[in-house]
Amino acid sequence: MRTSIATVSLSGSLTEKLTAAARAGFDGVEIFENDLLASPLTPEDIRARCADLGLSIDLYQPMRDIEAVPEERLVSNLRRARHKFELMRRLGADLVLVCSSVSPEAEDDDALAAEQLARLADLAQDFGIRVAYEALAWGRHVSTYDHAWNIVETAGHPALGTCLDSFHILSRGSDPKGIADIPGEKIFFLQLADAPLLAMDVLQWSRHYRCFPGQGGFDVAGLVGQVIRAGYQGPLSLEVFNDVFRQAEAGPTAVDARRSLLVLQESVGLARPPEPVVPTGIAFAELLTPDVEPVSAVLGALGFSRTARHRSKPVDLWQQGEARVLVNTGPAARRNGTALAAIGLRSPDPAGAARRAEALLAPVLPRRRAPEDAPLEAVAAPDGTELFFCAADDDLELPSWTGDFEPLTDTSPGPGTLRIDHLALTQPWHHFDEAALFHRTVLGLDPQESVDVADPYGLFRSRAVTNADGSVRIALSVGPAPTDDEVRAQHIAFGTTDVIAAARAFREAGGRLLPVPANYHDDLAAQFEFADGELETYRELGILYDRDDTGAAFRHCYTETVGRVFFELVQRDDGYRGYGARNAPVRLAAQHAVSRYRG
């Protein structure tokens, strides 16, 4: 099915928006009137530009406050419409969107609305144009799709149909099942947007918080299914008003938009990309660093040993139990300080995982490798983190990435680390929703509820994605402000059977744990009962504590930050599925305090 996007959904000039839409693979665009008015290009130039890019102009929008008005106002409206139709003819657009009126002059008279829309359609037909009438969720008298359709049906004009908009329908809680009763040929256009479930004025909700399908809480796929069953043959088009999208770079936003439509089409049976291949574990986390000594010191204090070195690259393998960390001191490490740059995901079908990722527009990364190196497939996540699809260690049919490393003799026992419990990636401020959609659709991970976490300087949004058994957990978050992009913190959490022993061993080896205010542990005493001496031990070592409704506990502590990375030691009771979110404000405040002290 053809895909389209409204230019209002992207940032930049009209030329930039058109280029981004074409590069992302859209078939067409809706030209938003304000974008045309602000462009130095003539309508003929825009038409030619779209043709050069392979884009059709599927809709011109919007025309407002047209119907159910006094006769003298209608005459003025038709004069205005004639000018717009002349412009559309120059533009090469043959469908115009008319929104239900919000004017105080509009009368609550369906017969009058139908009669005046028919007169508008008569004029449009003279220009070879059709009119798609849409119910705004905040329309003065017409605010539901079935009401708008009743008026269109009453008018009975061949050049007049309806436009269905998922936001306007679902934000009001309307039942989309009635769409099946509308003849497909009278559904002239379909606009799609998702949105988080919020309790607020619907106009403000629409203007600021729409998002792409799959990023919010609406059943957009269910609505599209009803529209397809009605016989609709037009494009699936995105119309998203979003403050973040308006400020973010148009190219990545367009790719995110296109990915959302590919997944939507998959969910309703209109497309069949390769099946998701859910990762079964974390093979490694890779740190880029210009200074290996601080990283080595922390890893060594955590009980990791440098067990191998890559045969052709400046990359060391540090290991304890099943937890593996690669330390890369290559040229790229000199740019941004120590950072978590790549994640190896164990996959039952690495090639299939890569095919799925590429089909959903994940950038495939070129990889410099020697002939004897394992052929690892890699793609980039929205935040730039490299994702490698690795064969499981016990898969004898595929070469293992560990075969690229030559063993070293530097080994020592560690304090009980089992594996990487989770990874936490702070996203660029404009990529949070895109990241959640990417990890769910490309990697097949299940998203958990989004939570807000208080930071001394704002709020962090956080949302974790996991596989079914929790062997892959990635916590995605976004900081309070765009300036946080420059210092986005990331961290690796190591699971241990005894966090107290691990914390003591780390400290005795010269490691520095993040200090936690005494007030925090005083409050713990008010919330929970502990065994004798338990709370005092937590206070001594800076261990944080949480307990869920089932009684399962979570104990964790943090190292101080190296570059942009810090480490966490966690002891997770069976059944505890969270990440100690209630403790995050304390951790964030403590990290800010350490940073200020050092500064």
Coordinates of C-alpha atoms in Angstrom, one line a residue:
M1 CA 0.0 0.0 0.0
R2 CA 1.3 3.5 -0.8
T3 CA 2.6 5.6 2.1
S4 CA 2.5 9.3 2.6
I5 CA 3.5 11.9 5.2
A6 CA 2.3 15.4 6.0
T7 CA 5.0 18.0 5.7
V8 CA 3.9 19.4 9.1
S9 CA 5.2 16.1 10.6
L10 CA 8.8 17.1 9.8
S11 CA 11.1 20.0 10.7
G12 CA 12.9 22.4 8.3
S13 CA 12.1 24.1 5.1
L14 CA 9.7 22.6 2.6
T15 CA 12.6 21.5 0.4
E16 CA 14.2 19.8 3.4
K17 CA 11.0 18.1 4.3
L18 CA 10.4 16.8 0.8
T19 CA 14.0 15.5 0.6
A20 CA 13.7 13.7 3.9
A21 CA 10.4 12.1 3.0
A22 CA 11.8 10.8 -0.3
R23 CA 15.0 9.5 1.2
A24 CA 13.0 7.6 3.8
G25 CA 11.0 5.8 1.1
F26 CA 7.6 7.6 1.2
D27 CA 5.6 7.5 -2.0
G28 CA 3.8 10.9 -1.4
V29 CA 3.3 13.9 0.8
E30 CA 0.5 16.0 2.1
I31 CA 1.5 19.7 1.6
F32 CA 0.6 21.7 4.6
E33 CA -0.5 25.2 3.6
N34 CA 1.9 27.0 6.0
D35 CA 4.8 25.1 4.5
L36 CA 3.9 26.3 1.0
L37 CA 3.3 29.9 2.1
A38 CA 6.7 30.1 3.8
S39 CA 8.5 28.6 0.8
P40 CA 10.3 30.8 -1.8
L41 CA 9.5 28.1 -4.4
T42 CA 6.5 28.7 -6.7
P43 CA 3.8 26.0 -6.8
E44 CA 5.2 24.9 -10.2
D45 CA 8.7 24.6 -8.6
I46 CA 7.3 22.5 -5.8
R47 CA 5.5 20.3 -8.2
A48 CA 8.6 19.7 -10.2
R49 CA 10.7 19.1 -7.1
C50 CA 8.2 16.4 -5.9
A51 CA 8.3 14.8 -9.4
D52 CA 12.1 14.8 -9.3
L53 CA 12.0 13.1 -5.9
G54 CA 9.4 10.5 -7.0
L55 CA 6.8 11.9 -4.6
S56 CA 3.1 12.4 -5.5
I57 CA 1.2 15.3 -3.8
D58 CA -1.6 13.3 -2.3
L59 CA -3.4 16.1 -0.3
Y60 CA -3.4 19.9 0.1
Q61 CA -4.5 21.0 3.6
P62 CA -6.3 22.4 5.4
M63 CA -9.3 24.5 4.4
R64 CA -11.1 25.7 7.6
D65 CA -14.5 27.1 8.7
I66 CA -16.3 26.5 5.4
E67 CA -19.7 24.9 6.1
A68 CA -22.9 25.8 7.9
V69 CA -22.4 29.5 7.8
P70 CA -24.6 32.5 6.8
E71 CA -24.9 33.0 3.0
E72 CA -22.7 36.1 2.9
R73 CA -19.9 34.2 4.7
L74 CA -20.3 31.2 2.3
V75 CA -19.8 33.6 -0.6
S76 CA -16.6 34.8 0.9
N77 CA -15.5 31.2 1.6
L78 CA -16.1 30.1 -2.0
R79 CA -14.1 33.0 -3.2
R80 CA -11.3 31.9 -0.9
A81 CA -11.7 28.3 -2.1
R82 CA -11.5 29.4 -5.8
H83 CA -8.0 30.9 -5.1
K84 CA -6.9 27.7 -3.3
F85 CA -8.2 25.5 -6.2
E86 CA -6.3 27.6 -8.7
L87 CA -3.1 27.2 -6.6
M88 CA -3.7 23.5 -6.3
R89 CA -4.0 23.1 -10.0
R90 CA -0.6 24.8 -10.4
L91 CA 0.7 22.5 -7.6
G92 CA -0.6 19.4 -9.3
A93 CA -2.7 18.4 -6.2
D94 CA -6.3 17.1 -6.8
L95 CA -7.5 16.5 -3.2
V96 CA -8.1 19.1 -0.5
L97 CA -8.8 18.6 3.2
V98 CA -11.7 20.5 4.7
C99 CA -11.9 20.4 8.5
S100 CA -15.2 20.7 10.3
S101 CA -15.8 24.2 11.4
V102 CA -14.8 25.7 14.8
S103 CA -16.1 29.1 13.9
P104 CA -18.6 30.8 16.2
E105 CA -20.5 31.7 13.1
A106 CA -21.1 28.0 12.3
E107 CA -24.7 26.8 12.8
D108 CA -25.8 23.5 14.2
D109 CA -27.6 22.5 10.9
D110 CA -26.5 19.3 9.2
A111 CA -28.7 20.0 6.1
L112 CA -27.1 23.4 5.7
A113 CA -23.7 21.9 6.1
A114 CA -24.4 19.3 3.5
E115 CA -25.8 21.8 1.0
Q116 CA -22.9 24.2 1.4
L117 CA -20.3 21.4 1.1
A118 CA -22.0 20.3 -2.1
R119 CA -21.6 23.8 -3.5
L120 CA -17.9 23.7 -2.5
A121 CA -17.6 20.3 -4.2
D122 CA -19.2 21.7 -7.4
L123 CA -16.6 24.4 -7.5
A124 CA -13.8 22.0 -6.8
Q125 CA -15.0 19.6 -9.5
D126 CA -14.6 22.4 -12.1
F127 CA -10.9 22.4 -11.2
G128 CA -10.6 18.6 -11.3
I129 CA -10.3 18.5 -7.5
R130 CA -12.1 16.4 -4.8
V131 CA -13.0 17.5 -1.3
A132 CA -12.3 15.3 1.8
Y133 CA -14.3 16.4 4.8
E134 CA -12.9 15.6 8.2
A135 CA -14.4 15.8 11.7
L136 CA -12.0 17.7 14.1
A137 CA -12.2 16.2 17.6
W138 CA -12.9 19.8 18.8
G139 CA -15.2 20.8 16.0
R140 CA -17.9 23.2 17.0
H141 CA -20.9 21.0 15.9
V142 CA -19.2 18.2 14.0
S143 CA -16.6 16.3 16.1
T144 CA -17.0 12.6 15.2
Y145 CA -16.3 10.7 12.1
D146 CA -19.8 9.2 11.8
H147 CA -21.4 12.7 12.0
A148 CA -19.1 13.9 9.3
W149 CA -19.9 10.9 7.1
N150 CA -23.7 11.5 7.6
I151 CA -23.3 15.0 6.2
V152 CA -21.2 13.8 3.3
E153 CA -23.8 11.1 2.5
T154 CA -26.6 13.6 2.7
A155 CA -24.7 15.9 0.3
G156 CA -24.4 13.0 -2.2
H157 CA -21.8 14.8 -4.4
P158 CA -19.3 12.7 -6.3
A159 CA -16.5 15.1 -5.6
L160 CA -17.2 15.1 -1.8
G161 CA -16.0 12.3 0.5
T162 CA -14.6 11.9 4.0
C163 CA -11.2 12.0 5.5
L164 CA -10.6 9.7 8.5
D165 CA -8.0 10.7 11.1
S166 CA -7.0 8.1 13.7
F167 CA -6.3 10.8 16.3
H168 CA -9.6 12.6 16.0
I169 CA -11.4 9.3 16.2
L170 CA -9.5 7.5 18.9
S171 CA -8.9 10.5 21.1
R172 CA -12.7 10.9 21.6
G173 CA -13.1 7.2 22.3
S174 CA -15.2 6.7 19.2
D175 CA -15.7 3.1 18.1
P176 CA -14.0 2.6 14.7
K177 CA -16.2 -0.4 13.9
G178 CA -18.7 1.9 12.2
I179 CA -16.1 2.7 9.5
A180 CA -16.9 -0.6 7.9
D181 CA -20.3 0.9 7.0
I182 CA -18.7 3.7 4.9
P183 CA -18.3 2.8 1.2
G184 CA -14.5 2.5 0.5
E185 CA -14.7 4.8 -2.5
K186 CA -16.1 7.6 -0.3
I187 CA -13.2 7.4 2.1
F188 CA -11.0 9.8 0.2
F189 CA -8.1 9.9 2.6
L190 CA -6.7 8.3 5.8
Q191 CA -4.5 10.2 8.2
L192 CA -2.7 8.3 11.0
A193 CA -1.2 9.4 14.3
D194 CA -0.8 7.7 17.6
A195 CA -0.6 9.5 21.0
P196 CA 0.2 8.7 24.6
L197 CA -2.9 8.3 26.8
L198 CA -3.2 11.6 28.5
A199 CA -6.0 13.4 30.4
M200 CA -6.0 16.9 28.9
D201 CA -7.7 19.2 26.5
V202 CA -8.0 17.4 23.2
L203 CA -6.8 20.4 21.1
Q204 CA -3.6 20.7 23.2
W205 CA -3.2 16.9 23.1
S206 CA -3.4 17.0 19.3
R207 CA -1.2 19.9 18.7
H208 CA 1.7 18.8 20.9
Y209 CA 1.7 15.1 21.7
R210 CA 0.8 13.1 18.6
C211 CA 3.4 10.5 17.7
F212 CA 3.9 7.8 15.0
P213 CA 1.8 4.6 15.1
G214 CA 3.2 2.2 17.7
Q215 CA 4.7 4.9 19.9
G216 CA 1.6 5.7 21.8
G217 CA -1.4 4.1 23.4
F218 CA -4.0 4.1 20.6
D219 CA -5.1 1.0 18.7
V220 CA -4.2 2.5 15.4
A221 CA -3.8 -1.0 13.8
G222 CA -7.4 -1.9 14.7
L223 CA -8.7 1.3 13.1
V224 CA -6.6 0.7 9.9
G225 CA -8.1 -2.8 9.8
Q226 CA -11.6 -1.4 9.7
V227 CA -10.7 1.1 7.0
I228 CA -9.1 -1.6 4.8
R229 CA -12.2 -3.8 5.3
A230 CA -14.4 -0.9 4.1
G231 CA -12.5 -1.0 0.8
Y232 CA -10.2 2.0 1.1
Q233 CA -7.6 2.1 -1.7
G234 CA -5.7 5.3 -0.9
P235 CA -2.4 5.8 0.9
L236 CA -1.6 5.4 4.5
S237 CA -0.6 8.9 5.5
L238 CA 1.0 10.3 8.7
E239 CA -0.1 13.6 10.1
V240 CA 1.7 14.1 13.4
F241 CA 1.9 17.4 15.3
N242 CA 4.7 17.0 17.9
D243 CA 6.9 19.6 19.5
V244 CA 9.9 17.3 19.5
F245 CA 9.6 16.3 15.9
R246 CA 9.3 20.0 14.9
Q247 CA 12.8 20.5 16.4
A248 CA 14.5 17.3 15.5
E249 CA 16.4 16.7 12.3
A250 CA 14.0 15.8 9.5
G251 CA 16.0 12.9 8.0
P252 CA 15.9 10.6 11.1
T253 CA 12.4 11.6 11.9
A254 CA 11.2 10.6 8.4
V255 CA 13.0 7.2 8.7
D256 CA 11.3 6.7 12.1
A257 CA 7.9 7.6 10.5
R258 CA 8.4 5.2 7.6
R259 CA 9.4 2.4 10.0
S260 CA 6.2 2.9 12.0
L261 CA 4.2 2.5 8.8
L262 CA 6.1 -0.7 7.8
V263 CA 5.3 -2.2 11.2
L264 CA 1.7 -1.0 11.0
Q265 CA 1.3 -2.6 7.6
E266 CA 2.8 -5.8 9.0
S267 CA 0.3 -5.8 11.9
V268 CA -2.7 -5.6 9.5
G269 CA -1.4 -8.1 6.9
L270 CA -0.4 -5.6 4.2
A271 CA 3.3 -6.3 4.4
R272 CA 5.5 -9.2 5.3
P273 CA 9.0 -8.2 6.4
P274 CA 11.3 -10.9 7.8
E275 CA 10.0 -12.2 11.1
P276 CA 11.5 -10.7 14.3
V277 CA 14.4 -12.7 15.8
V278 CA 14.3 -12.0 19.6
P279 CA 17.8 -12.0 21.2
T280 CA 18.4 -14.6 23.8
G281 CA 21.1 -12.8 25.8
I282 CA 23.7 -10.1 25.9
A283 CA 27.0 -11.4 24.5
F284 CA 29.1 -8.3 25.4
A285 CA 29.1 -4.6 26.0
E286 CA 31.8 -2.6 24.3
L287 CA 33.4 0.5 25.7
L288 CA 35.3 3.0 23.6
T289 CA 37.9 4.8 25.7
P290 CA 40.9 7.1 25.0
D291 CA 42.4 6.2 28.3
V292 CA 42.4 2.6 29.2
E293 CA 43.8 2.9 32.7
P294 CA 40.7 4.3 34.6
V295 CA 38.5 1.7 32.8
S296 CA 40.8 -1.1 33.6
A297 CA 41.1 0.0 37.2
V298 CA 37.3 -0.1 37.7
L299 CA 36.8 -3.4 35.9
G300 CA 39.7 -4.9 37.8
A301 CA 38.2 -3.8 41.1
L302 CA 34.9 -5.3 40.1
G303 CA 36.7 -8.6 39.7
F304 CA 37.0 -8.7 36.0
S305 CA 40.0 -10.2 34.3
R306 CA 41.6 -9.2 31.0
T307 CA 41.3 -12.7 29.4
A308 CA 41.9 -12.1 25.7
R309 CA 42.9 -9.5 23.0
H310 CA 41.6 -9.2 19.5
R311 CA 44.0 -10.5 17.0
S312 CA 43.9 -7.5 14.7
K313 CA 42.3 -4.6 16.6
P314 CA 43.1 -2.7 19.8
V315 CA 40.3 -4.4 21.7
D316 CA 40.7 -6.3 25.0
L317 CA 38.1 -8.8 26.4
W318 CA 37.4 -8.5 30.1
Q319 CA 35.4 -11.2 31.7
Q320 CA 33.8 -12.5 34.9
G321 CA 31.4 -15.3 34.8
E322 CA 29.1 -14.8 31.8
A323 CA 29.6 -11.0 31.9
R324 CA 31.9 -9.8 29.1
V325 CA 33.1 -6.3 28.4
L326 CA 35.2 -5.2 25.4
V327 CA 37.5 -2.3 25.9
N328 CA 38.3 -0.6 22.6
T329 CA 41.1 2.0 22.4
G330 CA 40.9 2.5 18.6
P331 CA 41.0 5.9 16.9
A332 CA 37.2 6.5 17.3
A333 CA 37.7 6.4 21.1
R334 CA 39.5 9.8 21.0
R335 CA 36.4 11.7 20.1
N336 CA 33.9 11.5 23.0
G337 CA 35.8 10.1 26.0
T338 CA 34.8 6.7 27.5
A339 CA 31.4 5.7 26.2
L340 CA 29.3 2.5 25.8
A341 CA 29.5 2.2 22.0
A342 CA 28.3 -1.3 21.1
I343 CA 26.2 -4.2 22.4
G344 CA 26.5 -7.8 21.3
L345 CA 23.2 -9.6 21.3
R346 CA 23.1 -13.4 21.3
S347 CA 20.7 -14.5 18.6
P348 CA 19.4 -17.9 17.4
D349 CA 19.6 -16.6 13.8
P350 CA 22.0 -13.7 13.4
A351 CA 21.5 -13.4 9.7
G352 CA 17.7 -13.4 10.1
A353 CA 18.0 -10.7 12.8
A354 CA 20.0 -8.6 10.4
R355 CA 17.5 -9.0 7.6
R356 CA 14.7 -7.9 9.8
A357 CA 16.7 -4.9 10.9
E358 CA 17.5 -3.9 7.4
A359 CA 13.9 -4.3 6.2
L360 CA 12.8 -1.9 9.0
L361 CA 15.4 0.7 7.8
A362 CA 18.0 0.2 10.5
P363 CA 21.3 1.4 9.1
V364 CA 23.6 -1.6 8.3
L365 CA 27.1 -0.7 9.5
P366 CA 30.2 -1.4 7.4
R367 CA 32.7 -3.4 9.3
R368 CA 36.4 -3.5 8.8
R369 CA 37.5 -7.1 9.5
A370 CA 40.3 -9.4 8.6
P371 CA 39.6 -12.5 6.4
E372 CA 39.7 -14.8 9.5
D373 CA 37.4 -12.7 11.6
A374 CA 33.9 -13.9 12.4
P375 CA 31.3 -12.4 10.0
L376 CA 29.3 -10.3 12.5
E377 CA 26.3 -8.4 11.2
A378 CA 25.8 -5.0 12.8
V379 CA 23.2 -2.2 12.6
A380 CA 22.9 1.2 14.3
A381 CA 20.2 2.0 16.9
P382 CA 18.7 5.4 16.8
D383 CA 21.2 6.8 19.3
G384 CA 24.1 5.5 17.3
T385 CA 24.8 2.5 19.5
E386 CA 26.1 -0.4 17.4
L387 CA 24.2 -3.6 17.7
F388 CA 26.0 -6.9 16.8
F389 CA 24.0 -10.1 16.2
C390 CA 26.1 -12.9 17.6
A391 CA 25.8 -16.6 17.5
A392 CA 25.3 -18.3 20.9
D393 CA 28.4 -19.8 22.4
D394 CA 27.0 -23.3 22.1
D395 CA 26.0 -22.9 18.4
L396 CA 28.6 -25.1 16.6
E397 CA 27.3 -24.3 13.1
L398 CA 28.2 -20.6 13.2
P399 CA 31.6 -19.0 14.0
S400 CA 31.8 -17.4 17.4
W401 CA 33.0 -13.8 17.8
T402 CA 35.2 -15.0 20.7
G403 CA 37.3 -16.9 18.1
D404 CA 38.6 -13.5 17.0
F405 CA 40.4 -13.1 20.4
E406 CA 43.7 -14.6 21.5
P407 CA 43.7 -15.8 25.1
L408 CA 45.9 -14.1 27.7
T409 CA 47.1 -15.4 31.0
D410 CA 45.8 -12.6 33.2
T411 CA 43.0 -14.4 35.1
S412 CA 41.7 -14.2 38.7
P413 CA 38.5 -15.1 40.5
G414 CA 35.8 -12.5 40.9
P415 CA 33.2 -11.8 43.6
G416 CA 30.3 -13.7 42.0
T417 CA 29.2 -11.7 39.0
L418 CA 26.8 -13.9 36.9
R419 CA 26.1 -11.9 33.8
I420 CA 25.1 -8.4 32.5
D421 CA 21.8 -7.8 34.3
H422 CA 20.8 -4.8 32.1
L423 CA 22.2 -1.9 30.1
A424 CA 21.0 1.7 30.5
L425 CA 21.2 4.0 27.5
T426 CA 20.3 7.7 27.9
Q427 CA 18.9 8.7 24.5
P428 CA 19.3 12.0 22.6
W429 CA 16.3 14.1 23.7
H430 CA 14.6 13.8 20.3
H431 CA 15.0 10.0 19.9
F432 CA 13.2 8.5 22.9
D433 CA 10.0 7.5 21.2
E434 CA 11.9 6.3 18.1
A435 CA 14.2 4.2 20.3
A436 CA 11.3 2.5 22.0
L437 CA 9.7 1.7 18.7
F438 CA 13.0 0.5 17.2
H439 CA 13.8 -1.9 20.1
R440 CA 10.3 -3.3 20.0
T441 CA 9.9 -3.7 16.3
V442 CA 13.4 -4.4 15.0
L443 CA 14.6 -6.5 18.0
G444 CA 11.3 -8.0 19.1
L445 CA 11.7 -6.8 22.7
D446 CA 8.7 -6.1 24.9
P447 CA 8.3 -2.5 26.2
Q448 CA 7.5 -2.0 29.9
E449 CA 5.6 1.0 31.2
S450 CA 7.2 4.4 30.8
V451 CA 8.1 6.1 34.1
D452 CA 9.2 9.6 35.0
V453 CA 12.1 9.9 37.3
A454 CA 13.0 13.2 39.2
D455 CA 16.4 14.7 38.5
P456 CA 17.6 17.7 40.5
Y457 CA 17.4 19.7 37.2
G458 CA 14.2 18.3 35.6
L459 CA 12.7 14.9 34.8
F460 CA 14.0 11.8 33.2
R461 CA 11.7 9.6 31.2
S462 CA 12.6 6.0 31.3
R463 CA 11.2 2.9 29.5
A464 CA 12.7 -0.6 29.6
V465 CA 12.5 -3.2 26.9
T466 CA 13.1 -6.9 27.6
N467 CA 12.8 -10.3 26.2
A468 CA 10.5 -12.9 27.8
D469 CA 12.9 -14.4 30.3
G470 CA 14.7 -11.1 31.2
S471 CA 18.1 -12.3 29.8
V472 CA 18.0 -9.1 27.7
R473 CA 17.1 -5.9 29.5
I474 CA 17.7 -2.4 28.1
A475 CA 16.6 0.7 29.9
L476 CA 16.0 3.6 27.6
S477 CA 15.8 7.1 29.1
V478 CA 15.9 10.7 28.1
G479 CA 17.3 13.6 30.1
P480 CA 15.5 16.8 31.1
A481 CA 17.0 19.0 28.3
P482 CA 18.6 18.9 24.9
T483 CA 21.9 20.0 26.4
D484 CA 22.1 16.7 28.2
D485 CA 23.0 15.1 24.8
E486 CA 26.5 16.3 25.3
V487 CA 27.0 14.4 28.6
R488 CA 24.5 11.5 28.1
A489 CA 25.3 9.0 30.9
Q490 CA 25.2 5.2 30.2
H491 CA 25.7 2.4 32.5
I492 CA 26.2 -1.4 32.7
A493 CA 24.5 -3.3 35.5
F494 CA 26.2 -6.6 36.6
G495 CA 24.0 -9.2 38.3
T496 CA 25.5 -10.8 41.4
T497 CA 24.4 -13.4 43.9
D498 CA 25.7 -11.3 46.8
V499 CA 25.8 -7.5 46.3
I500 CA 27.3 -7.0 49.8
A501 CA 30.3 -9.2 49.1
A502 CA 30.7 -7.7 45.6
A503 CA 30.6 -4.1 47.0
R504 CA 33.1 -4.9 49.7
A505 CA 35.4 -6.6 47.3
F506 CA 35.2 -3.7 44.9
R507 CA 36.0 -1.2 47.7
E508 CA 38.8 -3.2 49.1
A509 CA 40.3 -3.4 45.6
G510 CA 40.5 0.4 45.5
G511 CA 37.2 1.1 43.8
R512 CA 35.1 4.0 44.7
L513 CA 31.3 3.5 45.3
L514 CA 28.9 6.3 44.8
P515 CA 28.2 7.9 48.2
V516 CA 24.5 7.9 49.2
P517 CA 23.1 10.5 51.7
A518 CA 22.3 9.3 55.2
N519 CA 18.7 10.7 54.8
Y520 CA 18.0 8.0 52.2
H521 CA 18.8 5.1 54.6
D522 CA 16.9 6.8 57.4
D523 CA 13.9 6.8 55.2
L524 CA 14.4 3.1 54.3
A525 CA 14.1 2.3 58.0
A526 CA 10.6 4.0 58.0
Q527 CA 9.5 2.0 55.0
F528 CA 10.8 -1.5 55.5
E529 CA 11.8 -3.8 58.3
F530 CA 15.3 -5.3 58.1
A531 CA 17.3 -7.9 59.9
D532 CA 19.6 -6.7 62.6
G533 CA 22.6 -5.0 61.1
E534 CA 21.3 -5.2 57.5
L535 CA 20.4 -1.5 57.1
E536 CA 23.7 -0.5 58.7
T537 CA 25.6 -2.5 56.1
Y538 CA 23.6 -0.9 53.3
R539 CA 24.4 2.5 54.8
E540 CA 28.1 1.7 55.0
L541 CA 28.4 0.5 51.4
G542 CA 25.9 2.9 49.8
I543 CA 23.6 0.1 48.8
L544 CA 20.1 1.1 47.7
Y545 CA 17.1 -1.1 48.3
D546 CA 13.6 -1.7 46.7
R547 CA 10.9 -4.3 47.3
D548 CA 7.9 -4.9 45.0
D549 CA 4.3 -5.8 46.0
T550 CA 5.2 -9.5 46.0
G551 CA 8.0 -9.1 48.5
A552 CA 10.8 -9.6 46.0
A553 CA 13.7 -7.4 46.7
F554 CA 16.3 -5.5 44.6
R555 CA 19.6 -4.4 46.1
H556 CA 22.0 -2.3 44.1
C557 CA 24.9 0.1 44.3
Y558 CA 26.9 2.2 41.8
T559 CA 30.5 3.0 41.0
E560 CA 31.6 6.5 40.3
T561 CA 31.5 7.6 36.6
V562 CA 34.4 7.1 34.2
G563 CA 33.9 9.4 31.2
R564 CA 30.2 8.9 30.4
V565 CA 29.9 5.4 31.8
F566 CA 29.3 4.0 35.3
F567 CA 28.7 0.5 36.6
E568 CA 26.0 -0.9 38.8
L569 CA 26.1 -4.1 41.0
V570 CA 22.6 -5.6 41.4
Q571 CA 21.2 -8.5 43.4
R572 CA 17.7 -9.3 42.0
D573 CA 15.3 -11.7 43.8
D574 CA 13.4 -14.1 41.6
G575 CA 10.3 -12.4 40.4
Y576 CA 11.6 -8.8 40.7
R577 CA 11.1 -7.2 37.3
G578 CA 12.0 -3.6 37.9
Y579 CA 15.2 -1.5 38.1
G580 CA 14.8 0.3 41.4
A581 CA 13.2 3.3 39.9
R582 CA 12.2 4.7 43.2
N583 CA 15.9 5.1 44.0
A584 CA 16.8 6.8 40.8
P585 CA 16.3 10.4 42.1
V586 CA 18.8 9.6 44.9
R587 CA 21.3 8.2 42.5
L588 CA 21.0 11.1 40.1
A589 CA 21.3 13.7 42.9
A590 CA 24.4 11.8 44.3
Q591 CA 26.0 11.8 40.8
H592 CA 25.4 15.5 40.4
A593 CA 26.9 16.2 43.8
V594 CA 30.1 14.2 43.0
S595 CA 30.3 16.0 39.6
R596 CA 30.1 19.4 41.2
Y597 CA 32.6 18.5 43.9
R598 CA 35.1 17.3 41.3
G599 CA 34.4 20.4 39.1

